[in-house]
Backbone as numpy.savetxt, mean C-alpha at the origin, in Angstrom:
# Nx Ny Nz CAx CAy CAz Cx Cy Cz
-18.91 -19.10 11.76 -18.83 -19.10 10.30 -19.70 -17.98 9.71
-20.90 -17.81 10.28 -21.80 -16.77 9.78 -21.19 -15.39 9.93
-20.55 -15.15 11.09 -19.90 -13.85 11.32 -18.79 -13.62 10.31
-18.03 -14.67 10.03 -16.91 -14.54 9.09 -17.41 -14.23 7.69
-18.42 -14.96 7.22 -18.96 -14.74 5.88 -19.59 -13.36 5.76
-20.23 -12.92 6.83 -20.83 -11.59 6.80 -19.80 -10.48 6.74
-18.64 -10.71 7.37 -17.58 -9.70 7.38 -16.64 -9.81 6.19
-16.77 -10.90 5.40 -15.83 -11.14 4.30 -15.82 -10.03 3.24
-16.99 -9.53 2.78 -16.94 -8.45 1.78 -16.20 -7.21 2.29
-16.38 -6.88 3.56 -15.67 -5.74 4.12 -14.17 -5.98 4.18
-13.77 -7.21 4.52 -12.35 -7.55 4.58 -11.71 -7.46 3.20
-12.42 -7.96 2.19 -11.91 -7.89 0.81 -11.80 -6.44 0.34
-12.81 -5.64 0.68 -12.80 -4.23 0.28 -11.61 -3.50 0.89
-11.41 -3.69 2.20 -10.28 -3.04 2.86 -8.95 -3.57 2.33
-8.92 -4.89 2.05 -7.69 -5.46 1.50 -7.31 -4.83 0.17
-8.30 -4.59 -0.69 -8.04 -3.96 -1.98 -7.56 -2.51 -1.80
-8.17 -1.81 -0.84 -7.75 -0.42 -0.58 -6.31 -0.39 -0.10
-6.00 -1.24 0.88 -4.63 -1.28 1.39 -3.68 -1.86 0.35
-4.23 -2.63 -0.61 -3.39 -3.19 -1.66 -2.75 -2.12 -2.52
-3.46 -1.01 -2.74 -2.88 0.10 -3.50 -1.70 0.69 -2.74
-1.86 0.81 -1.41 -0.75 1.26 -0.58 0.42 0.27 -0.67
0.11 -1.03 -0.67 1.15 -2.05 -0.74 1.91 -1.99 -2.06
1.21 -1.63 -3.14 1.89 -1.47 -4.43 2.91 -0.33 -4.33
2.53 0.74 -3.60 3.49 1.83 -3.37 4.70 1.34 -2.59
4.47 0.51 -1.58 5.57 -0.06 -0.80 6.45 -0.96 -1.68
5.81 -1.69 -2.59 6.55 -2.56 -3.51 7.56 -1.77 -4.34
7.16 -0.57 -4.74 8.05 0.25 -5.58 9.35 0.57 -4.86
9.26 0.93 -3.58 10.48 1.26 -2.84 11.20 0.01 -2.35
10.43 -0.95 -1.84 11.04 -2.12 -1.21 11.65 -3.08 -2.22
10.95 -3.32 -3.32 11.42 -4.31 -4.28 12.12 -3.70 -5.49
11.60 -2.58 -6.00 12.17 -2.01 -7.22 13.36 -1.11 -6.92
13.19 -0.18 -5.97 14.28 0.73 -5.64 15.25 0.17 -4.61
14.82 -0.88 -3.90 15.62 -1.46 -2.82 15.94 -0.42 -1.75
14.90 0.35 -1.40 15.03 1.40 -0.37 14.01 1.13 0.73
14.47 1.19 1.97 13.55 1.01 3.11 12.93 2.37 3.44
11.67 2.54 3.12 11.00 3.83 3.31 9.89 3.71 4.36
10.05 4.42 5.46 9.05 4.40 6.53 8.14 5.62 6.49
8.24 6.40 5.40 7.39 7.57 5.26 5.92 7.20 5.21
5.63 5.98 4.74 4.25 5.59 4.44 3.32 5.68 5.66
3.86 5.46 6.86 3.02 5.56 8.06 2.45 6.96 8.23
3.15 7.96 7.69 2.66 9.33 7.78 1.93 9.78 6.53
2.45 9.41 5.35 1.85 9.87 4.10 0.48 9.24 3.87
0.24 8.06 4.44 -1.08 7.43 4.32 -2.14 8.32 4.94
-1.85 8.81 6.13 -2.79 9.71 6.81 -2.87 11.06 6.11
-1.75 11.52 5.56 -1.75 12.81 4.85 -2.73 12.79 3.69
-2.74 11.69 2.94 -3.68 11.56 1.84 -5.12 11.55 2.31
-5.38 10.81 3.40 -6.74 10.75 3.93 -7.21 12.08 4.48
-6.33 12.76 5.23 -6.69 14.04 5.84 -6.93 15.10 4.76
-6.08 15.13 3.75 -6.24 16.10 2.66 -7.57 15.90 1.95
-7.88 14.64 1.65 -9.14 14.36 0.96 -10.34 14.78 1.79
-10.38 14.38 3.05 -11.55 14.67 3.90 -11.77 16.17 4.03
-10.70 16.93 4.23 -10.85 18.37 4.41 -11.32 19.05 3.13
-10.78 18.64 2.00 -11.19 19.26 0.73 -12.60 18.83 0.34
-12.90 17.55 0.50 -14.23 17.07 0.15 -15.28 17.70 1.06
-14.94 17.84 2.34 -15.86 18.49 3.28 -16.09 19.95 2.96
-15.11 20.57 2.29 -15.24 21.98 1.92 -15.98 22.16 0.59
-16.42 21.06 0.00 -17.20 21.15 -1.23 -16.41 20.98 -2.51
-15.12 20.62 -2.40 -14.30 20.42 -3.59 -14.74 19.15 -4.29
-14.70 19.14 -5.61 -15.04 17.97 -6.40 -14.22 16.77 -5.93
-14.86 15.59 -5.86 -14.20 14.42 -5.30 -12.94 14.02 -6.07
-12.97 14.18 -7.40 -11.81 13.81 -8.20 -10.66 14.78 -7.96
-10.98 16.08 -7.81 -9.93 17.06 -7.50 -9.36 16.82 -6.11
-10.24 16.44 -5.17 -9.78 16.15 -3.81 -8.84 14.95 -3.79
-9.15 13.93 -4.59 -8.28 12.76 -4.66 -6.98 13.08 -5.38
-7.05 13.93 -6.40 -5.84 14.36 -7.10 -4.94 15.15 -6.16
-5.56 15.99 -5.31 -4.79 16.76 -4.33 -4.11 15.82 -3.33
-4.82 14.78 -2.90 -4.24 13.79 -1.98 -3.04 13.11 -2.63
-3.17 12.79 -3.91 -2.08 12.17 -4.67 -0.87 13.09 -4.71
-1.12 14.39 -4.97 -0.03 15.36 -5.08 0.66 15.59 -3.73
-0.13 15.69 -2.67 0.45 15.89 -1.34 1.28 14.68 -0.94
0.80 13.48 -1.29 1.58 12.28 -1.01 2.91 12.31 -1.73
2.92 12.78 -2.98 4.17 12.90 -3.73 5.13 13.87 -3.05
4.59 14.93 -2.46 5.43 15.90 -1.76 6.09 15.28 -0.53
5.37 14.39 0.16 5.98 13.73 1.32 7.14 12.84 0.86
6.97 12.18 -0.28 8.06 11.38 -0.83 9.23 12.26 -1.26
8.91 13.44 -1.79 9.96 14.39 -2.17 10.78 14.80 -0.95
10.10 15.06 0.17 10.81 15.45 1.39 11.78 14.36 1.84
11.30 13.11 1.84 12.17 11.99 2.23 13.32 11.84 1.25
13.02 11.97 -0.04 14.05 11.82 -1.06 15.14 12.87 -0.94
14.76 14.11 -0.67 15.76 15.18 -0.53 16.59 15.00 0.74
15.95 14.56 1.82 16.71 14.29 3.05 17.75 13.20 2.81
17.37 12.22 1.99 18.26 11.10 1.73 19.37 11.45 0.75
19.02 12.11 -0.36 20.01 12.35 -1.41 20.83 13.62 -1.20
20.16 14.72 -0.80 20.88 15.99 -0.64 21.57 16.10 0.71
20.93 15.55 1.74 21.48 15.68 3.09 22.30 14.48 3.52
22.29 13.42 2.72 23.11 12.26 3.03 22.60 11.43 4.19
21.32 11.59 4.54 20.74 10.83 5.65 20.31 9.46 5.11
20.65 8.37 5.81 20.21 7.05 5.35 18.70 7.01 5.11
18.29 6.27 4.11 16.89 6.26 3.68 15.93 5.93 4.81
16.29 4.95 5.64 15.37 4.55 6.71 15.20 5.67 7.74
16.28 6.40 8.04 16.20 7.51 8.98 15.48 8.70 8.35
15.70 8.92 7.06 15.01 10.01 6.36 13.51 9.78 6.40
13.10 8.53 6.21 11.68 8.21 6.27 11.10 8.43 7.66
11.87 8.05 8.67 11.42 8.25 10.06 11.25 9.73 10.37
12.21 10.54 9.91 12.13 11.99 10.15 10.91 12.60 9.47
10.67 12.21 8.22 9.50 12.73 7.51 8.21 12.26 8.17
8.18 10.99 8.55 7.00 10.44 9.22 6.72 11.20 10.52
7.78 11.51 11.26 7.63 12.24 12.52 7.07 13.63 12.28
7.62 14.30 11.26 7.13 15.64 10.94 5.71 15.64 10.42
5.33 14.58 9.72 3.98 14.51 9.16 2.91 14.39 10.23
3.27 13.91 11.40 2.28 13.83 12.49 1.70 15.22 12.76
2.59 16.22 12.85 2.15 17.60 13.09 1.46 18.17 11.86
2.00 17.84 10.68 1.40 18.34 9.43 -0.02 17.82 9.29
-0.22 16.55 9.57 -1.55 15.95 9.44 -2.55 16.58 10.41
-2.09 16.85 11.63 -2.96 17.52 12.60 -3.31 18.92 12.11
-2.33 19.60 11.53 -2.58 20.94 11.00 -3.59 20.91 9.86
-3.48 19.91 9.00 -4.43 19.78 7.88 -5.85 19.62 8.41
-5.98 18.85 9.49 -7.31 18.59 10.07 -7.71 19.62 11.12
-7.05 20.79 11.11 -7.41 21.85 12.04 -7.07 21.54 13.47
-5.93 20.86 13.68 -5.46 20.45 15.00 -6.44 19.52 15.72
-7.18 18.75 14.95 -8.08 17.74 15.52 -7.52 16.36 15.21
-7.69 15.43 16.15 -7.16 14.09 15.97 -7.88 13.32 14.88
-9.13 13.68 14.62 -9.87 13.02 13.54 -10.89 13.99 12.96
-11.28 13.70 11.74 -12.26 14.54 11.04 -13.17 13.64 10.23
-14.48 13.77 10.45 -15.45 12.89 9.79 -16.09 13.57 8.59
-16.52 12.73 7.64 -17.32 13.21 6.51 -18.78 13.15 6.94
-19.48 14.24 6.74 -20.88 14.31 7.15 -21.76 13.49 6.19
-22.13 12.28 6.64 -22.97 11.43 5.80 -24.45 11.58 6.13
-24.77 12.46 7.08 -26.18 12.76 7.33 -26.77 13.46 6.12
-25.88 14.20 5.44 -26.27 14.82 4.18 -26.14 13.76 3.08
-27.25 13.27 2.57 -27.24 12.17 1.61 -26.47 12.52 0.35
-26.37 13.81 0.05 -25.63 14.24 -1.15 -24.17 13.84 -1.03
-23.61 13.96 0.18 -22.21 13.58 0.40 -22.00 12.10 0.12
-22.92 11.27 0.60 -22.80 9.83 0.39 -22.87 9.49 -1.09
-23.75 10.14 -1.81 -23.90 9.85 -3.24 -22.67 10.27 -4.04
-21.95 11.27 -3.54 -20.76 11.74 -4.25 -19.56 10.83 -4.04
-19.54 10.08 -2.93 -18.40 9.22 -2.63 -18.27 8.10 -3.66
-17.03 7.71 -3.93 -16.78 6.61 -4.84 -16.89 5.27 -4.13
-16.50 5.23 -2.86 -16.49 3.99 -2.11 -16.83 4.29 -0.65
-17.69 3.45 -0.07 -18.08 3.65 1.33 -18.56 2.33 1.90
-18.30 2.11 3.18 -18.77 0.89 3.84 -20.30 0.85 3.87
-20.93 2.02 3.81 -22.39 2.07 3.77 -22.94 1.39 2.51
-22.16 1.43 1.42 -22.61 0.81 0.18 -22.76 -0.70 0.31
-21.92 -1.31 1.17 -22.03 -2.75 1.38 -23.42 -3.12 1.87
-23.90 -2.35 2.85 -25.23 -2.61 3.42 -26.33 -2.26 2.42
-26.16 -1.13 1.75 -27.20 -0.66 0.84 -27.32 -1.55 -0.40
-26.17 -2.04 -0.91 -26.21 -2.94 -2.07 -26.89 -4.25 -1.69
-26.57 -4.74 -0.47 -27.19 -5.99 0.01 -28.71 -5.84 0.15
-29.15 -4.65 0.52 -30.59 -4.41 0.67 -31.27 -4.11 -0.66
-30.46 -3.90 -1.70 -31.02 -3.56 -3.00 -31.30 -2.09 -3.18
-30.77 -1.27 -2.24 -31.00 0.18 -2.34 -29.95 0.88 -3.19
-28.86 0.18 -3.49 -27.80 0.75 -4.33 -27.49 -0.23 -5.46
-27.16 0.27 -6.65 -26.79 -0.63 -7.76 -25.49 -1.36 -7.47
-25.30 -2.51 -8.09 -24.13 -3.35 -7.83 -22.82 -2.64 -8.17
-22.86 -1.75 -9.16 -21.61 -1.09 -9.54 -21.09 -0.16 -8.46
-21.92 0.16 -7.45 -21.44 0.98 -6.34 -20.74 0.14 -5.27
-20.71 -1.18 -5.46 -20.10 -2.06 -4.47 -18.61 -1.70 -4.32
-18.11 -1.54 -3.08 -16.70 -1.17 -2.87 -15.70 -2.11 -3.54
-15.98 -3.42 -3.54 -15.05 -4.36 -4.15 -14.87 -4.06 -5.63
-15.97 -3.78 -6.32 -15.90 -3.50 -7.75 -15.20 -2.18 -8.02
-15.57 -1.14 -7.25 -14.99 0.19 -7.46 -13.48 0.19 -7.19
-13.08 -0.35 -6.04 -11.65 -0.36 -5.69 -10.90 -1.33 -6.60
-11.56 -2.41 -7.02 -10.92 -3.33 -7.96 -10.57 -2.64 -9.27
-11.48 -1.80 -9.76 -11.20 -1.03 -10.98 -10.07 -0.04 -10.76
-10.04 0.59 -9.58 -8.94 1.50 -9.23 -7.61 0.75 -9.27
-7.61 -0.44 -8.69 -6.39 -1.25 -8.63 -5.89 -1.60 -10.03
-6.80 -2.02 -10.89 -6.42 -2.37 -12.26 -5.89 -1.16 -13.01
-6.51 0.01 -12.77 -6.04 1.24 -13.42 -4.63 1.59 -12.96
-4.38 1.48 -11.65 -3.05 1.77 -11.10 -2.02 0.82 -11.69
-2.34 -0.47 -11.74 -1.42 -1.47 -12.29 -1.12 -1.18 -13.77
-2.16 -0.81 -14.53 -1.98 -0.52 -15.96 -1.05 0.68 -16.15
-1.26 1.74 -15.37 -0.42 2.94 -15.49 1.03 2.62 -15.10
1.22 1.87 -14.02 2.58 1.53 -13.58 3.27 0.61 -14.58
2.50 -0.31 -15.16 3.08 -1.22 -16.17 3.58 -0.41 -17.37
2.78 0.58 -17.77 3.21 1.44 -18.87 4.44 2.27 -18.47
4.38 2.87 -17.26 5.46 3.76 -16.83 6.79 3.04 -16.72
6.79 1.85 -16.11 8.06 1.14 -15.92 8.55 0.49 -17.21
7.77 0.62 -18.27 8.23 0.20 -19.58 8.88 1.33 -20.37
8.76 2.57 -19.86 9.38 3.72 -20.51 10.86 3.79 -20.15
11.56 4.71 -20.78 12.99 4.85 -20.51 13.24 5.27 -19.06
12.41 6.21 -18.55 12.55 6.64 -17.17 12.26 5.49 -16.21
11.18 4.76 -16.49 10.84 3.64 -15.63 11.92 2.57 -15.61
12.50 2.29 -16.78 13.57 1.31 -16.86 14.80 1.77 -16.07
15.05 3.08 -16.10 16.20 3.59 -15.34 15.95 3.49 -13.84
14.69 3.63 -13.41 14.37 3.43 -12.00 14.63 1.99 -11.59
14.24 1.06 -12.44 14.46 -0.36 -12.13 15.95 -0.67 -12.12
16.69 -0.05 -13.00 18.14 -0.26 -13.03 18.80 0.31 -11.78
18.27 1.44 -11.30 18.81 2.06 -10.09 18.68 1.12 -8.90
17.54 0.46 -8.78 17.35 -0.46 -7.67 18.10 -1.76 -7.84
18.22 -2.23 -9.09 18.87 -3.53 -9.34 20.38 -3.45 -9.16
20.99 -2.40 -9.70 22.45 -2.25 -9.61 22.81 -0.78 -9.74
22.82 -0.03 -8.63 23.08 1.42 -8.70 24.45 1.76 -9.28
25.46 0.93 -9.01 26.80 1.22 -9.53 26.83 1.13 -11.06
26.21 0.09 -11.58 26.15 -0.07 -13.03 25.27 1.03 -13.66
24.20 1.40 -12.95 23.32 2.46 -13.45 24.08 3.78 -13.58
24.87 4.09 -12.56 25.67 5.33 -12.62 26.70 5.26 -13.74
27.25 4.08 -13.95 28.23 3.91 -15.03 27.60 4.14 -16.41
26.29 3.92 -16.50 25.56 4.14 -17.75 25.05 5.57 -17.88
25.42 6.43 -16.92 25.04 7.83 -16.99 23.70 8.15 -16.35
23.16 7.23 -15.57 21.87 7.45 -14.90 22.10 8.17 -13.58
21.31 9.21 -13.34 21.39 9.95 -12.08 20.56 9.19 -11.05
21.20 8.36 -10.26 20.49 7.49 -9.32 19.81 8.28 -8.21
20.38 9.40 -7.82 19.75 10.21 -6.76 18.41 10.77 -7.22
18.38 11.28 -8.44 17.12 11.79 -8.99 16.10 10.66 -9.08
16.54 9.50 -9.51 15.62 8.36 -9.64 15.07 7.92 -8.29
15.89 7.98 -7.27 15.41 7.61 -5.93 14.32 8.58 -5.47
14.53 9.85 -5.74 13.53 10.86 -5.36 12.22 10.61 -6.13
12.34 10.36 -7.43 11.15 10.10 -8.25 10.41 8.86 -7.74
11.17 7.82 -7.44 10.57 6.59 -6.94 9.86 6.79 -5.63
10.46 7.55 -4.73 9.83 7.82 -3.43 8.58 8.67 -3.59
8.62 9.61 -4.52 7.43 10.43 -4.78 6.30 9.58 -5.34
6.61 8.72 -6.29 5.60 7.85 -6.89 5.01 6.91 -5.85
5.87 6.33 -5.03 5.42 5.40 -4.00 4.47 6.06 -3.02
4.87 7.21 -2.50 4.04 7.86 -1.48 2.79 8.51 -2.06
2.82 8.82 -3.35 1.60 9.30 -4.02 0.54 8.20 -4.00
0.96 6.96 -4.30 0.03 5.83 -4.27 -0.44 5.54 -2.84
0.46 5.68 -1.89 0.10 5.47 -0.47 -0.96 6.49 -0.06
-0.76 7.74 -0.45 -1.73 8.79 -0.10 -3.07 8.55 -0.79
-3.03 8.06 -2.04 -4.27 7.73 -2.75 -5.03 6.65 -1.99
-4.31 5.66 -1.51 -4.92 4.61 -0.71 -5.54 5.18 0.56
-4.84 6.12 1.20 -5.38 6.77 2.39 -6.66 7.54 2.10
-6.70 8.18 0.93 -7.92 8.91 0.53 -9.08 7.95 0.32
-8.82 6.80 -0.29 -9.87 5.80 -0.51 -10.36 5.22 0.82
-9.42 4.97 1.74 -9.84 4.42 3.04 -10.66 5.43 3.82
-10.31 6.71 3.72 -11.09 7.75 4.40 -12.51 7.80 3.85
-12.64 7.60 2.54 -13.99 7.52 1.96 -14.73 6.31 2.51
-14.04 5.19 2.54 -14.67 3.94 2.95 -15.17 4.00 4.39
-14.33 4.53 5.28 -14.70 4.57 6.69 -15.34 5.90 7.10
-15.41 6.84 6.15 -16.09 8.13 6.33 -15.41 9.07 7.31
-14.13 8.88 7.56 -13.38 9.81 8.40 -11.89 9.58 8.21
-11.12 10.58 8.60 -9.66 10.44 8.64 -9.22 10.58 10.09
-8.16 9.90 10.44 -7.67 9.91 11.81 -6.16 10.08 11.80
-5.64 10.80 12.78 -4.21 11.08 12.81 -3.37 9.81 12.93
-3.94 8.74 13.47 -3.19 7.49 13.67 -3.61 6.41 12.67
-4.34 6.77 11.62 -4.84 5.76 10.69 -3.74 5.09 9.88
-2.58 5.73 9.79 -1.48 5.12 9.04 -0.50 4.37 9.91
-0.80 4.29 11.20 0.11 3.61 12.12 0.20 2.13 11.78
1.41 1.66 11.52 1.60 0.26 11.15 1.36 -0.03 9.68
1.20 1.03 8.87 0.94 0.83 7.44 2.08 0.09 6.76
3.31 0.38 7.16 4.46 -0.26 6.53 4.43 -1.77 6.77
3.94 -2.18 7.95 3.85 -3.61 8.26 2.84 -4.29 7.33
1.68 -3.64 7.15 0.66 -4.20 6.26 1.18 -4.24 4.82
1.87 -3.19 4.41 2.41 -3.15 3.06 3.42 -4.25 2.81
4.35 -4.42 3.75 5.35 -5.48 3.61 4.70 -6.86 3.66
3.68 -6.99 4.52 2.97 -8.28 4.60 2.34 -8.62 3.26
1.71 -7.63 2.62 1.08 -7.86 1.32 2.12 -8.25 0.27
3.25 -7.56 0.27 4.31 -7.86 -0.70 4.83 -9.28 -0.49
5.10 -9.64 0.77 5.65 -10.96 1.06 4.64 -12.06 0.77
3.38 -11.85 1.18 2.34 -12.85 0.94 2.15 -13.08 -0.55
2.10 -11.98 -1.31 1.97 -12.10 -2.75 3.14 -12.84 -3.38
4.33 -12.57 -2.86 5.53 -13.23 -3.38 5.53 -14.72 -3.05
5.15 -15.05 -1.82 5.13 -16.45 -1.39 4.11 -17.26 -2.18
2.93 -16.68 -2.40 1.84 -17.41 -3.05 1.95 -17.48 -4.57
2.52 -16.43 -5.18 2.44 -16.33 -6.64 3.78 -16.17 -7.34
4.90 -16.29 -6.64 6.20 -16.04 -7.26 6.48 -16.98 -8.43
5.98 -18.21 -8.35 6.24 -19.18 -9.42 5.23 -19.08 -10.56
4.11 -18.41 -10.29 3.05 -18.30 -11.30 3.10 -16.98 -12.04
3.36 -15.89 -11.31 3.30 -14.55 -11.89 4.71 -14.05 -12.18
5.10 -14.10 -13.44 6.42 -13.62 -13.86 6.36 -12.22 -14.46
5.24 -11.90 -15.08 5.06 -10.59 -15.70 5.00 -9.51 -14.63
5.52 -8.31 -14.95 5.58 -7.24 -13.97 4.18 -6.83 -13.50
3.24 -6.73 -14.43 1.87 -6.37 -14.05 1.27 -7.41 -13.13
1.54 -8.68 -13.39 1.01 -9.74 -12.54 1.66 -9.72 -11.16
2.92 -9.30 -11.09 3.58 -9.17 -9.79 2.90 -8.08 -8.95
2.51 -6.98 -9.60 1.78 -5.93 -8.90 0.42 -6.42 -8.45
-0.23 -7.21 -9.31 -1.52 -7.80 -8.95 -1.37 -8.74 -7.76
-0.26 -9.48 -7.72 -0.01 -10.39 -6.60 0.09 -9.63 -5.29
0.68 -8.44 -5.34 0.78 -7.61 -4.13 -0.61 -7.23 -3.63
-1.48 -6.83 -4.56 -2.85 -6.47 -4.19 -3.59 -7.67 -3.60
-3.44 -8.82 -4.24 -4.07 -10.04 -3.72 -3.51 -10.39 -2.35
-2.20 -10.15 -2.17 -1.58 -10.40 -0.87 -2.21 -9.59 0.24
-2.57 -8.34 -0.05 -3.24 -7.50 0.94 -4.62 -8.04 1.26
-5.32 -8.53 0.25 -6.65 -9.12 0.47 -6.53 -10.37 1.34
-5.55 -11.23 1.03 -5.34 -12.44 1.82 -5.03 -12.08 3.27
-4.20 -11.05 3.44 -3.84 -10.60 4.79 -5.08 -10.22 5.59
-5.97 -9.45 4.99 -7.17 -9.01 5.71 -8.15 -10.15 5.93
-8.19 -11.10 5.00 -9.07 -12.26 5.19 -8.55 -13.10 6.36
-7.24 -13.28 6.44 -6.65 -14.04 7.55 -6.93 -13.35 8.88
-6.74 -12.03 8.90 -7.03 -11.26 10.13 -8.49 -11.45 10.53
-9.39 -11.33 9.56 -10.82 -11.47 9.85 -11.15 -12.88 10.32
-10.50 -13.88 9.73 -10.75 -15.26 10.13 -10.31 -15.50 11.57
-9.16 -14.96 11.93 -8.66 -15.12 13.30 -9.62 -14.47 14.30
-10.11 -13.28 13.95 -11.02 -12.57 14.86 -12.39 -13.26 14.93
-12.82 -13.86 13.81 -14.16 -14.46 13.77 -14.21 -15.83 14.42
-13.12 -16.60 14.26 -13.14 -17.98 14.75 -12.46 -18.15 16.10
-12.11 -17.07 16.72 -11.52 -17.14 18.06 -12.10 -16.03 18.92
-11.79 -16.09 20.17 -12.28 -15.08 21.11 -11.16 -14.12 21.51
-10.23 -13.92 20.60 -9.10 -13.03 20.88 -9.58 -11.59 20.99
-9.11 -10.91 21.99 -9.44 -9.49 22.18 -8.85 -8.68 21.03
-9.64 -7.75 20.50 -9.17 -6.94 19.37 -7.98 -6.06 19.73
-7.73 -5.88 21.02 -6.55 -5.12 21.43 -5.26 -5.84 21.05
-5.37 -7.13 20.77 -4.19 -7.90 20.37 -4.03 -7.96 18.86
-4.75 -7.10 18.15 -4.72 -7.13 16.69 -3.33 -6.86 16.14
-2.60 -5.93 16.73 -1.25 -5.62 16.26 -0.33 -6.83 16.47
-0.50 -7.54 17.59 0.30 -8.73 17.85 -0.02 -9.81 16.82
-1.30 -9.97 16.49 -1.71 -10.94 15.47 -1.10 -10.58 14.12
-1.15 -9.29 13.80 -0.59 -8.82 12.53 0.90 -9.14 12.44
1.62 -8.86 13.54 3.06 -9.14 13.57 3.33 -10.63 13.39
2.51 -11.47 14.03 2.69 -12.92 13.92 2.45 -13.40 12.50
1.41 -12.87 11.84 1.11 -13.27 10.46 2.25 -12.87 9.53
2.76 -11.65 9.70 3.88 -11.19 8.86 5.10 -12.06 9.11
5.37 -12.39 10.38 6.53 -13.23 10.71 6.43 -14.60 10.04
5.23 -15.16 10.02 5.03 -16.48 9.39 5.32 -16.42 7.90
4.77 -15.41 7.23 4.97 -15.32 5.78 6.40 -14.92 5.42
7.09 -14.22 6.32 8.49 -13.91 6.09 9.36 -15.15 6.27
8.92 -16.04 7.15 9.69 -17.25 7.44 9.58 -18.27 6.32
8.41 -18.34 5.67 8.16 -19.35 4.64 9.21 -19.34 3.53
9.51 -18.16 2.90 10.51 -18.20 1.82 11.90 -18.60 2.31
12.22 -18.21 3.55 13.54 -18.56 4.11 13.64 -20.07 4.28
12.63 -20.67 4.88 12.63 -22.12 5.08 12.60 -22.86 3.75
11.83 -22.32 2.81 11.73 -22.97 1.51 13.08 -23.00 0.82
13.82 -21.90 0.91 15.13 -21.83 0.26 16.16 -22.68 1.00
16.07 -22.68 2.33 17.10 -23.37 3.12 16.90 -24.88 3.16
15.65 -25.30 3.33 15.40 -26.72 3.57 14.90 -27.48 2.34
14.46 -26.76 1.31 13.92 -27.44 0.14 14.74 -27.21 -1.12
15.38 -26.04 -1.23 16.14 -25.74 -2.45 17.57 -26.26 -2.38
18.11 -26.41 -1.16 19.52 -26.76 -1.00 19.87 -28.12 -1.60
19.06 -29.17 -1.37 19.39 -30.47 -1.97 19.45 -30.42 -3.49
18.56 -29.62 -4.09 18.56 -29.49 -5.55 19.83 -28.83 -6.03
20.25 -27.78 -5.32 21.47 -27.07 -5.69 22.68 -27.98 -5.53
22.68 -28.77 -4.45 23.78 -29.69 -4.22 23.89 -30.72 -5.33
22.71 -31.22 -5.76 22.70 -32.19 -6.84 23.26 -31.60 -8.13
22.91 -30.35 -8.39 23.41 -29.68 -9.58 24.93 -29.55 -9.52
25.44 -29.17 -8.32 26.89 -28.99 -8.17 27.62 -30.32 -8.39
27.05 -31.42 -7.83 27.67 -32.71 -7.99 27.69 -33.13 -9.45
26.60 -32.81 -10.15 26.52 -33.14 -11.56 27.57 -32.42 -12.38
27.76 -31.12 -12.08 28.75 -30.33 -12.81 30.16 -30.79 -12.48
30.40 -31.26 -11.23 31.73 -31.73 -10.83 32.09 -33.00 -11.60
31.13 -33.91 -11.76 31.39 -35.16 -12.50 31.64 -34.87 -13.98
30.95 -33.81 -14.46 31.14 -33.47 -15.86 32.56 -32.97 -16.09
């Protein structure tokens, strides 16, 4: 129990960071109804871009903005492969993800990983979020506002606020229409191909931003840091939907549910590791099992619990 409670702040911090990535996945998976596997590569692209620019002395906000822009470019590549070349979205994402492996290595100077030099205290003070802050805040050496949970929580709220505004605009509404009913959207004069590209760019920009925040938190970027990101993103979306679908009807609250879903996912992972003697090499297997469970819950709920209600309604209408 002590180990779990001690690791809980770190699990929540990482969950919030990955929650921003999950919101990006939500845009493609739920809003656009597109299966995009680019995120496994664009997540690392954002982290690698940030680390290299920050290490070169670039202002942290400019470095994060650059990570956001580079992430949007990865989404643009997938979008063009899908819309202009006629490649199915899932294959277009795989192709971009495959190409990004080499791109990410090139960004990091053909090195598998690149660390931020925290021996220089100035670098640590410039960071917005770092795992070191957890220890320093607990010791009283850092103010509470530097706590990763608070900082990333504010980032999450800002992202949700911007997306809530954007999807309320005419362009945002057309994106939602594209995912809900592309045939009807085209009949209304909406260019669905352009909207798919915009949606993929927006999604991967958020994924790259999440990668930049994680690189800050762990103080390095790694070529394989985005491996399995799509699984975590889908897990967060599904967990949020299972837990809050009946409570959160507003669009902003649905995005918040996705972020909370990522936190729950990391807390469950941490609980399994803390309360059992499972080898950490089985972490991917545990992750797959957790996702499978949460994917099964809505199916069982609809099949075994909703069916009698629907049958009763049908019988009532037949008698009428």
